[in-house]
mmCIF file of the C-alpha atoms, coordinates in Angstrom:
data_MODEL
# 
_entry.id   MODEL 
# 
loop_
_atom_site.group_PDB 
_atom_site.id 
_atom_site.type_symbol 
_atom_site.label_atom_id 
_atom_site.label_alt_id 
_atom_site.label_comp_id 
_atom_site.label_asym_id 
_atom_site.label_entity_id 
_atom_site.label_seq_id 
_atom_site.pdbx_PDB_ins_code 
_atom_site.Cartn_x 
_atom_site.Cartn_y 
_atom_site.Cartn_z 
_atom_site.occupancy 
_atom_site.B_iso_or_equiv 
_atom_site.pdbx_formal_charge 
_atom_site.auth_seq_id 
_atom_site.auth_comp_id 
_atom_site.auth_asym_id 
_atom_site.auth_atom_id 
_atom_site.pdbx_PDB_model_num 
ATOM 1  C CA . UNK A 1 1  ? 0.000   0.000  0.000   1.00 0.00 ? 1  UNK A CA 1 
ATOM 2  C CA . UNK A 1 2  ? 1.336   3.411  -0.958  1.00 0.00 ? 2  UNK A CA 1 
ATOM 3  C CA . UNK A 1 3  ? 1.102   6.310  1.489   1.00 0.00 ? 3  UNK A CA 1 
ATOM 4  C CA . UNK A 1 4  ? -0.579  9.106  -0.468  1.00 0.00 ? 4  UNK A CA 1 
ATOM 5  C CA . UNK A 1 5  ? -0.023  11.690 2.256   1.00 0.00 ? 5  UNK A CA 1 
ATOM 6  C CA . UNK A 1 6  ? 2.639   14.132 1.180   1.00 0.00 ? 6  UNK A CA 1 
ATOM 7  C CA . UNK A 1 7  ? 4.433   16.424 3.623   1.00 0.00 ? 7  UNK A CA 1 
ATOM 8  C CA . UNK A 1 8  ? 3.605   20.123 3.299   1.00 0.00 ? 8  UNK A CA 1 
ATOM 9  C CA . UNK A 1 9  ? 5.773   22.111 0.914   1.00 0.00 ? 9  UNK A CA 1 
ATOM 10 C CA . UNK A 1 10 ? 7.562   24.851 2.941   1.00 0.00 ? 10 UNK A CA 1 
ATOM 11 C CA . UNK A 1 11 ? 7.633   27.090 -0.141  1.00 0.00 ? 11 UNK A CA 1 
ATOM 12 C CA . UNK A 1 12 ? 3.817   27.206 -0.189  1.00 0.00 ? 12 UNK A CA 1 
ATOM 13 C CA . UNK A 1 13 ? 2.386   28.626 3.043   1.00 0.00 ? 13 UNK A CA 1 
ATOM 14 C CA . UNK A 1 14 ? -0.742  27.156 4.572   1.00 0.00 ? 14 UNK A CA 1 
ATOM 15 C CA . UNK A 1 15 ? -3.282  30.008 4.577   1.00 0.00 ? 15 UNK A CA 1 
ATOM 16 C CA . UNK A 1 16 ? -5.080  28.501 7.578   1.00 0.00 ? 16 UNK A CA 1 
ATOM 17 C CA . UNK A 1 17 ? -1.960  28.566 9.761   1.00 0.00 ? 17 UNK A CA 1 
ATOM 18 C CA . UNK A 1 18 ? -1.650  31.546 12.067  1.00 0.00 ? 18 UNK A CA 1 
ATOM 19 C CA . UNK A 1 19 ? 1.712   33.265 12.232  1.00 0.00 ? 19 UNK A CA 1 
ATOM 20 C CA . UNK A 1 20 ? 2.922   34.577 15.558  1.00 0.00 ? 20 UNK A CA 1 
ATOM 21 C CA . UNK A 1 21 ? 4.437   37.969 16.061  1.00 0.00 ? 21 UNK A CA 1 
ATOM 22 C CA . UNK A 1 22 ? 3.788   41.328 14.412  1.00 0.00 ? 22 UNK A CA 1 
ATOM 23 C CA . UNK A 1 23 ? 1.914   41.455 11.122  1.00 0.00 ? 23 UNK A CA 1 
ATOM 24 C CA . UNK A 1 24 ? 2.483   44.220 8.568   1.00 0.00 ? 24 UNK A CA 1 
ATOM 25 C CA . UNK A 1 25 ? -0.031  45.411 5.972   1.00 0.00 ? 25 UNK A CA 1 
ATOM 26 C CA . UNK A 1 26 ? 1.444   44.727 2.535   1.00 0.00 ? 26 UNK A CA 1 
ATOM 27 C CA . UNK A 1 27 ? -0.104  47.912 1.167   1.00 0.00 ? 27 UNK A CA 1 
ATOM 28 C CA . UNK A 1 28 ? 0.337   50.696 3.727   1.00 0.00 ? 28 UNK A CA 1 
ATOM 29 C CA . UNK A 1 29 ? 2.759   49.214 6.259   1.00 0.00 ? 29 UNK A CA 1 
ATOM 30 C CA . UNK A 1 30 ? 0.427   49.392 9.285   1.00 0.00 ? 30 UNK A CA 1 
ATOM 31 C CA . UNK A 1 31 ? 1.619   47.008 12.029  1.00 0.00 ? 31 UNK A CA 1 
ATOM 32 C CA . UNK A 1 32 ? -0.366  44.832 14.432  1.00 0.00 ? 32 UNK A CA 1 
ATOM 33 C CA . UNK A 1 33 ? 0.907   42.569 17.222  1.00 0.00 ? 33 UNK A CA 1 
ATOM 34 C CA . UNK A 1 34 ? -1.125  39.526 16.168  1.00 0.00 ? 34 UNK A CA 1 
ATOM 35 C CA . UNK A 1 35 ? -3.218  38.967 13.071  1.00 0.00 ? 35 UNK A CA 1 
ATOM 36 C CA . UNK A 1 36 ? -6.435  40.930 13.664  1.00 0.00 ? 36 UNK A CA 1 
ATOM 37 C CA . UNK A 1 37 ? -9.536  38.932 12.669  1.00 0.00 ? 37 UNK A CA 1 
ATOM 38 C CA . UNK A 1 38 ? -10.704 41.818 10.483  1.00 0.00 ? 38 UNK A CA 1 
ATOM 39 C CA . UNK A 1 39 ? -7.581  41.883 8.299   1.00 0.00 ? 39 UNK A CA 1 
ATOM 40 C CA . UNK A 1 40 ? -7.554  40.140 4.923   1.00 0.00 ? 40 UNK A CA 1 
ATOM 41 C CA . UNK A 1 41 ? -5.008  37.457 4.059   1.00 0.00 ? 41 UNK A CA 1 
ATOM 42 C CA . UNK A 1 42 ? -4.118  36.666 0.463   1.00 0.00 ? 42 UNK A CA 1 
ATOM 43 C CA . UNK A 1 43 ? -1.660  34.081 -0.888  1.00 0.00 ? 43 UNK A CA 1 
ATOM 44 C CA . UNK A 1 44 ? -0.205  35.288 -4.186  1.00 0.00 ? 44 UNK A CA 1 
ATOM 45 C CA . UNK A 1 45 ? 2.407   33.204 -5.995  1.00 0.00 ? 45 UNK A CA 1 
ATOM 46 C CA . UNK A 1 46 ? 3.049   31.267 -2.787  1.00 0.00 ? 46 UNK A CA 1 
ATOM 47 C CA . UNK A 1 47 ? 3.636   34.409 -0.706  1.00 0.00 ? 47 UNK A CA 1 
ATOM 48 C CA . UNK A 1 48 ? 1.233   35.398 2.081   1.00 0.00 ? 48 UNK A CA 1 
ATOM 49 C CA . UNK A 1 49 ? 0.101   39.045 2.112   1.00 0.00 ? 49 UNK A CA 1 
ATOM 50 C CA . UNK A 1 50 ? -1.932  40.727 4.836   1.00 0.00 ? 50 UNK A CA 1 
ATOM 51 C CA . UNK A 1 51 ? -4.060  43.827 4.284   1.00 0.00 ? 51 UNK A CA 1 
ATOM 52 C CA . UNK A 1 52 ? -5.405  46.041 7.073   1.00 0.00 ? 52 UNK A CA 1 
ATOM 53 C CA . UNK A 1 53 ? -9.074  47.013 7.376   1.00 0.00 ? 53 UNK A CA 1 
ATOM 54 C CA . UNK A 1 54 ? -8.628  50.320 5.544   1.00 0.00 ? 54 UNK A CA 1 
ATOM 55 C CA . UNK A 1 55 ? -6.657  48.897 2.604   1.00 0.00 ? 55 UNK A CA 1 
ATOM 56 C CA . UNK A 1 56 ? -8.982  45.916 2.239   1.00 0.00 ? 56 UNK A CA 1 
ATOM 57 C CA . UNK A 1 57 ? -12.059 48.165 2.328   1.00 0.00 ? 57 UNK A CA 1 
ATOM 58 C CA . UNK A 1 58 ? -10.593 50.535 -0.269  1.00 0.00 ? 58 UNK A CA 1 
ATOM 59 C CA . UNK A 1 59 ? -9.778  47.658 -2.646  1.00 0.00 ? 59 UNK A CA 1 
ATOM 60 C CA . UNK A 1 60 ? -12.602 45.200 -1.960  1.00 0.00 ? 60 UNK A CA 1 
ATOM 61 C CA . UNK A 1 61 ? -13.685 44.915 -5.619  1.00 0.00 ? 61 UNK A CA 1 
ATOM 62 C CA . UNK A 1 62 ? -10.186 43.993 -6.731  1.00 0.00 ? 62 UNK A CA 1 
ATOM 63 C CA . UNK A 1 63 ? -9.846  41.498 -3.869  1.00 0.00 ? 63 UNK A CA 1 
ATOM 64 C CA . UNK A 1 64 ? -13.180 39.868 -4.683  1.00 0.00 ? 64 UNK A CA 1 
ATOM 65 C CA . UNK A 1 65 ? -12.162 39.796 -8.366  1.00 0.00 ? 65 UNK A CA 1 
ATOM 66 C CA . UNK A 1 66 ? -9.030  37.877 -7.263  1.00 0.00 ? 66 UNK A CA 1 
ATOM 67 C CA . UNK A 1 67 ? -6.661  40.362 -8.862  1.00 0.00 ? 67 UNK A CA 1 
ATOM 68 C CA . UNK A 1 68 ? -3.070  40.230 -7.619  1.00 0.00 ? 68 UNK A CA 1 
ATOM 69 C CA . UNK A 1 69 ? -2.318  43.163 -5.331  1.00 0.00 ? 69 UNK A CA 1 
ATOM 70 C CA . UNK A 1 70 ? 0.232   44.450 -7.866  1.00 0.00 ? 70 UNK A CA 1 
ATOM 71 C CA . UNK A 1 71 ? -2.739  45.436 -10.086 1.00 0.00 ? 71 UNK A CA 1 
ATOM 72 C CA . UNK A 1 72 ? -4.456  47.537 -7.421  1.00 0.00 ? 72 UNK A CA 1 
# 
């Protein structure tokens, strides 16, 4: 029997995993001690990006349209 479970690839972050320590908004640079539940998390090309409330609210259409943050 072949084990079909593969170990997680460290190059691709698990979006469900919570990081510890300060979090920085990828758009404006706002810092928070822990990930606030109201911030948005996006994984783009295997890199996790966090966006604060204000940046997420200002760009909600682009986020919902799944555009990479480089486009907005």
